[in-house]
């Protein structure tokens, strides 16, 4: 019975994706909606992303340094390990799971509140494709999400350099040499491919849970929690699949 319910929800999700691109809202209206979503989803997320990235990069560098106890192991490996950790996993995946909580709960609660207060019904009565009106601007706004992840990568490595250089674990020059050593440009491409897939999940799964929720104000909170759980699960699952496809 639960399997049937899950399959029904998955089917409804894909039907919603199809509906997003039907009967487009007029461009003058859509432009303003997209700019608002960029402000709400991208600009408002920069502060928390910068803060977390800087300090996690520092923690990764310190933990790597503390585990390199053998004097024969070169100190530049601290920079190498920090770069690999930040670029491949931390920035694209860990930040996306955090954004599933921040962005996802905002998207679900805002759309869910519109459903509870019957604003979505009003849009439908006016002949507006409510799915396109509400979800499409979020998808377009989150095309800028790789920009956020790029900042996260830079600050993560910079935080690692600061922790190493000023914590006395190695010299700044050693860290930079390690961060440059054996660099594979495709790793950046891989990270940004993952980021774009995660951006699509961040825009659509919380929107789905907000759009199809039933009940009152209490259910809005429950829908936000559920959307965070399922968005996180999908991000982790797609992370595994994309890593196997692109790097395996």
Coordinates of C-alpha atoms in Angstrom, one line a residue:
X1 CA 0.0 0.0 0.0
X2 CA 2.8 2.4 0.9
X3 CA 4.6 1.5 -2.3
X4 CA 1.5 2.4 -4.4
X5 CA 1.3 5.7 -2.5
X6 CA 5.0 6.5 -3.2
X7 CA 4.6 5.6 -6.9
X8 CA 1.5 7.8 -7.1
X9 CA 3.4 10.7 -5.6
X10 CA 6.3 10.2 -8.0
X11 CA 3.9 10.1 -10.9
X12 CA 2.2 13.3 -9.7
X13 CA 5.6 15.0 -9.4
X14 CA 6.5 14.2 -13.0
X15 CA 3.1 15.5 -14.2
X16 CA 3.8 18.7 -12.3
X17 CA 7.1 19.0 -14.1
X18 CA 5.3 18.7 -17.4
X19 CA 2.7 21.3 -16.4
X20 CA 5.4 23.8 -15.5
X21 CA 6.2 24.4 -19.2
X22 CA 2.6 24.6 -20.4
X23 CA 0.8 27.9 -20.9
X24 CA 3.6 30.3 -20.0
X25 CA 3.0 33.5 -17.9
X26 CA 3.6 36.7 -19.9
X27 CA 7.2 37.9 -19.9
X28 CA 6.7 41.3 -18.1
X29 CA 5.1 39.5 -15.1
X30 CA 7.6 36.5 -15.2
X31 CA 10.6 38.8 -15.3
X32 CA 9.6 40.4 -12.0
X33 CA 8.9 37.0 -10.4
X34 CA 12.3 35.7 -11.5
X35 CA 14.1 38.8 -10.1
X36 CA 12.2 38.3 -6.8
X37 CA 13.2 34.6 -6.6
X38 CA 16.9 35.4 -7.3
X39 CA 16.8 37.9 -4.4
X40 CA 15.0 35.4 -2.0
X41 CA 16.7 32.2 -3.0
X42 CA 20.2 33.2 -4.2
X43 CA 21.2 36.5 -2.6
X44 CA 19.7 35.7 0.8
X45 CA 21.6 32.4 0.9
X46 CA 25.1 33.9 0.3
X47 CA 25.6 34.9 4.0
X48 CA 25.1 31.4 5.5
X49 CA 27.0 29.7 2.6
X50 CA 30.0 32.0 3.0
X51 CA 30.1 31.5 6.8
X52 CA 29.8 27.7 6.7
X53 CA 32.2 27.3 3.8
X54 CA 35.0 29.3 5.4
X55 CA 34.9 27.5 8.7
X56 CA 34.4 24.0 7.3
X57 CA 37.3 24.5 5.0
X58 CA 39.4 25.4 8.0
X59 CA 38.2 22.3 10.0
X60 CA 39.0 20.0 7.1
X61 CA 42.5 21.5 6.9
X62 CA 43.1 21.2 10.6
X63 CA 41.8 17.6 10.8
X64 CA 44.0 16.6 7.9
X65 CA 47.0 18.2 9.5
X66 CA 46.4 16.5 12.8
X67 CA 46.2 13.1 11.1
X68 CA 49.5 13.6 9.2
X69 CA 51.7 12.5 12.1
X70 CA 54.4 10.8 10.1
X71 CA 57.3 13.3 9.5
X72 CA 58.0 11.6 6.1
X73 CA 54.6 12.7 4.7
X74 CA 54.9 16.2 3.0
X75 CA 52.9 19.0 4.5
X76 CA 51.6 20.1 1.1
X77 CA 49.2 17.1 1.3
X78 CA 47.1 19.2 3.7
X79 CA 46.3 21.7 0.8
X80 CA 45.7 18.8 -1.6
X81 CA 43.3 17.0 0.7
X82 CA 41.4 20.2 1.5
X83 CA 41.0 21.1 -2.2
X84 CA 39.8 17.6 -3.1
X85 CA 37.3 17.5 -0.1
X86 CA 35.9 21.0 -0.8
X87 CA 35.6 20.8 -4.6
X88 CA 34.4 17.2 -5.0
X89 CA 32.0 16.8 -2.0
X90 CA 31.7 19.5 0.5
X91 CA 30.8 22.5 -1.7
X92 CA 28.3 20.9 -4.1
X93 CA 26.7 18.2 -1.9
X94 CA 27.0 19.4 1.8
X95 CA 25.9 22.9 1.0
X96 CA 23.0 21.6 -1.1
X97 CA 21.7 19.5 1.8
X98 CA 21.9 22.7 4.0
X99 CA 20.1 24.6 1.2
X100 CA 17.4 21.9 1.2
X101 CA 16.6 23.1 4.7
X102 CA 16.9 26.9 4.1
X103 CA 15.6 27.2 0.5
X104 CA 13.4 24.2 0.6
X105 CA 11.5 25.1 3.8
X106 CA 11.0 28.7 2.4
X107 CA 9.6 27.4 -0.9
X108 CA 7.3 24.9 0.7
X109 CA 6.0 27.2 3.3
X110 CA 5.4 30.1 0.9
X111 CA 3.5 27.9 -1.7
X112 CA 1.8 26.0 1.1
X113 CA 0.5 29.2 2.6
X114 CA -0.8 30.3 -0.8
X115 CA -2.6 26.9 -1.0
X116 CA -4.1 27.3 2.5
X117 CA -5.3 30.9 1.9
X118 CA -6.8 29.8 -1.5
X119 CA -4.5 32.2 -3.5
X120 CA -3.6 29.3 -5.8
X121 CA -7.3 28.7 -6.5
X122 CA -7.7 32.4 -7.3
X123 CA -4.9 32.2 -9.8
X124 CA -6.6 29.2 -11.5
X125 CA -9.9 31.1 -11.6
X126 CA -8.1 34.0 -13.4
X127 CA -6.9 31.5 -16.0
X128 CA -3.3 31.6 -14.9
X129 CA -1.2 28.4 -15.0
X130 CA -0.4 28.4 -11.3
X131 CA 2.3 25.8 -11.5
X132 CA 4.2 27.8 -14.2
X133 CA 3.6 31.0 -12.2
X134 CA 4.9 29.6 -8.9
X135 CA 7.6 27.1 -9.9
X136 CA 9.1 28.2 -13.2
X137 CA 10.7 31.4 -11.7
X138 CA 12.3 29.3 -9.0
X139 CA 13.9 27.0 -11.6
X140 CA 15.3 29.9 -13.6
X141 CA 16.5 31.7 -10.4
X142 CA 18.3 28.5 -9.3
X143 CA 20.3 28.4 -12.6
X144 CA 22.5 30.9 -10.7
X145 CA 23.1 28.3 -7.9
X146 CA 26.5 27.2 -9.4
X147 CA 27.6 30.8 -8.7
X148 CA 26.9 30.2 -5.0
X149 CA 28.8 26.9 -5.1
X150 CA 31.7 28.5 -6.8
X151 CA 32.0 31.1 -3.9
X152 CA 31.7 28.1 -1.5
X153 CA 34.6 26.3 -3.1
X154 CA 36.8 29.4 -3.0
X155 CA 36.0 30.2 0.6
X156 CA 36.4 26.6 1.7
X157 CA 39.9 26.5 0.3
X158 CA 40.7 30.0 1.6
X159 CA 39.5 29.0 5.1
X160 CA 41.8 25.9 4.9
X161 CA 44.7 28.1 3.9
X162 CA 44.0 30.6 6.8
X163 CA 43.7 27.7 9.3
X164 CA 47.0 26.2 8.2
X165 CA 49.0 29.3 7.8
X166 CA 47.9 31.0 11.0
X167 CA 47.4 27.8 13.1
X168 CA 51.0 26.8 12.6
X169 CA 50.2 23.4 10.9
X170 CA 52.2 24.3 7.7
X171 CA 53.3 27.3 5.7
X172 CA 50.9 29.1 3.4
X173 CA 53.2 28.3 0.5
X174 CA 53.0 24.6 1.2
X175 CA 49.2 24.7 1.4
X176 CA 49.0 26.6 -2.0
X177 CA 51.4 24.1 -3.6
X178 CA 49.2 21.2 -2.4
X179 CA 46.0 23.0 -3.6
X180 CA 47.6 23.3 -7.1
X181 CA 49.1 19.8 -7.2
X182 CA 47.7 17.2 -9.7
X183 CA 44.7 19.5 -10.3
X184 CA 42.1 17.9 -12.7
X185 CA 39.9 20.5 -14.4
X186 CA 37.1 18.0 -15.0
X187 CA 36.6 17.9 -11.2
X188 CA 35.2 21.4 -11.4
X189 CA 33.0 20.4 -14.3
X190 CA 31.8 17.4 -12.4
X191 CA 31.0 19.6 -9.3
X192 CA 29.0 22.1 -11.4
X193 CA 27.0 19.3 -13.3
X194 CA 26.0 18.0 -9.9
X195 CA 25.1 21.5 -8.7
X196 CA 22.7 22.1 -11.6
X197 CA 21.0 18.7 -11.0
X198 CA 20.7 19.6 -7.3
X199 CA 19.4 23.1 -8.2
X200 CA 16.5 21.4 -10.1
X201 CA 15.7 19.2 -7.2
X202 CA 15.9 22.2 -4.8
X203 CA 13.4 24.1 -6.9
X204 CA 10.9 21.4 -7.7
X205 CA 10.6 18.9 -4.8
X206 CA 9.8 21.6 -2.1
X207 CA 7.4 23.3 -4.7
X208 CA 5.7 19.9 -5.2
X209 CA 5.1 19.4 -1.4
X210 CA 3.9 23.0 -1.0
X211 CA 1.6 22.9 -4.0
X212 CA -0.2 19.6 -3.3
X213 CA -0.4 20.0 0.5
X214 CA -3.8 19.7 2.2
X215 CA -5.0 21.1 5.5
X216 CA -4.3 24.3 7.5
X217 CA -1.3 26.1 9.0
X218 CA -0.1 23.1 11.0
X219 CA 0.2 21.0 7.8
X220 CA 2.4 23.8 6.2
X221 CA 5.0 23.0 8.9
X222 CA 4.7 19.3 8.3
X223 CA 5.0 19.7 4.5
X224 CA 8.2 21.8 5.1
X225 CA 9.7 19.0 7.1
X226 CA 8.7 16.3 4.6
X227 CA 10.1 18.4 1.7
X228 CA 13.4 18.8 3.5
X229 CA 13.7 15.0 4.1
X230 CA 12.8 14.0 0.5
X231 CA 15.0 16.8 -1.0
X232 CA 18.0 15.6 1.1
X233 CA 17.3 12.0 0.2
X234 CA 17.2 12.8 -3.5
X235 CA 20.3 14.9 -3.3
X236 CA 22.3 12.1 -1.7
X237 CA 20.9 9.5 -4.1
X238 CA 21.7 11.6 -7.2
X239 CA 25.1 12.4 -5.7
X240 CA 25.9 8.7 -5.7
X241 CA 24.5 8.1 -9.2
X242 CA 26.3 11.1 -10.8
X243 CA 29.6 10.2 -9.1
X244 CA 29.4 6.7 -10.5
X245 CA 28.5 8.0 -14.0
X246 CA 31.0 10.9 -14.2
X247 CA 34.0 9.6 -12.2
X248 CA 33.5 5.9 -12.0

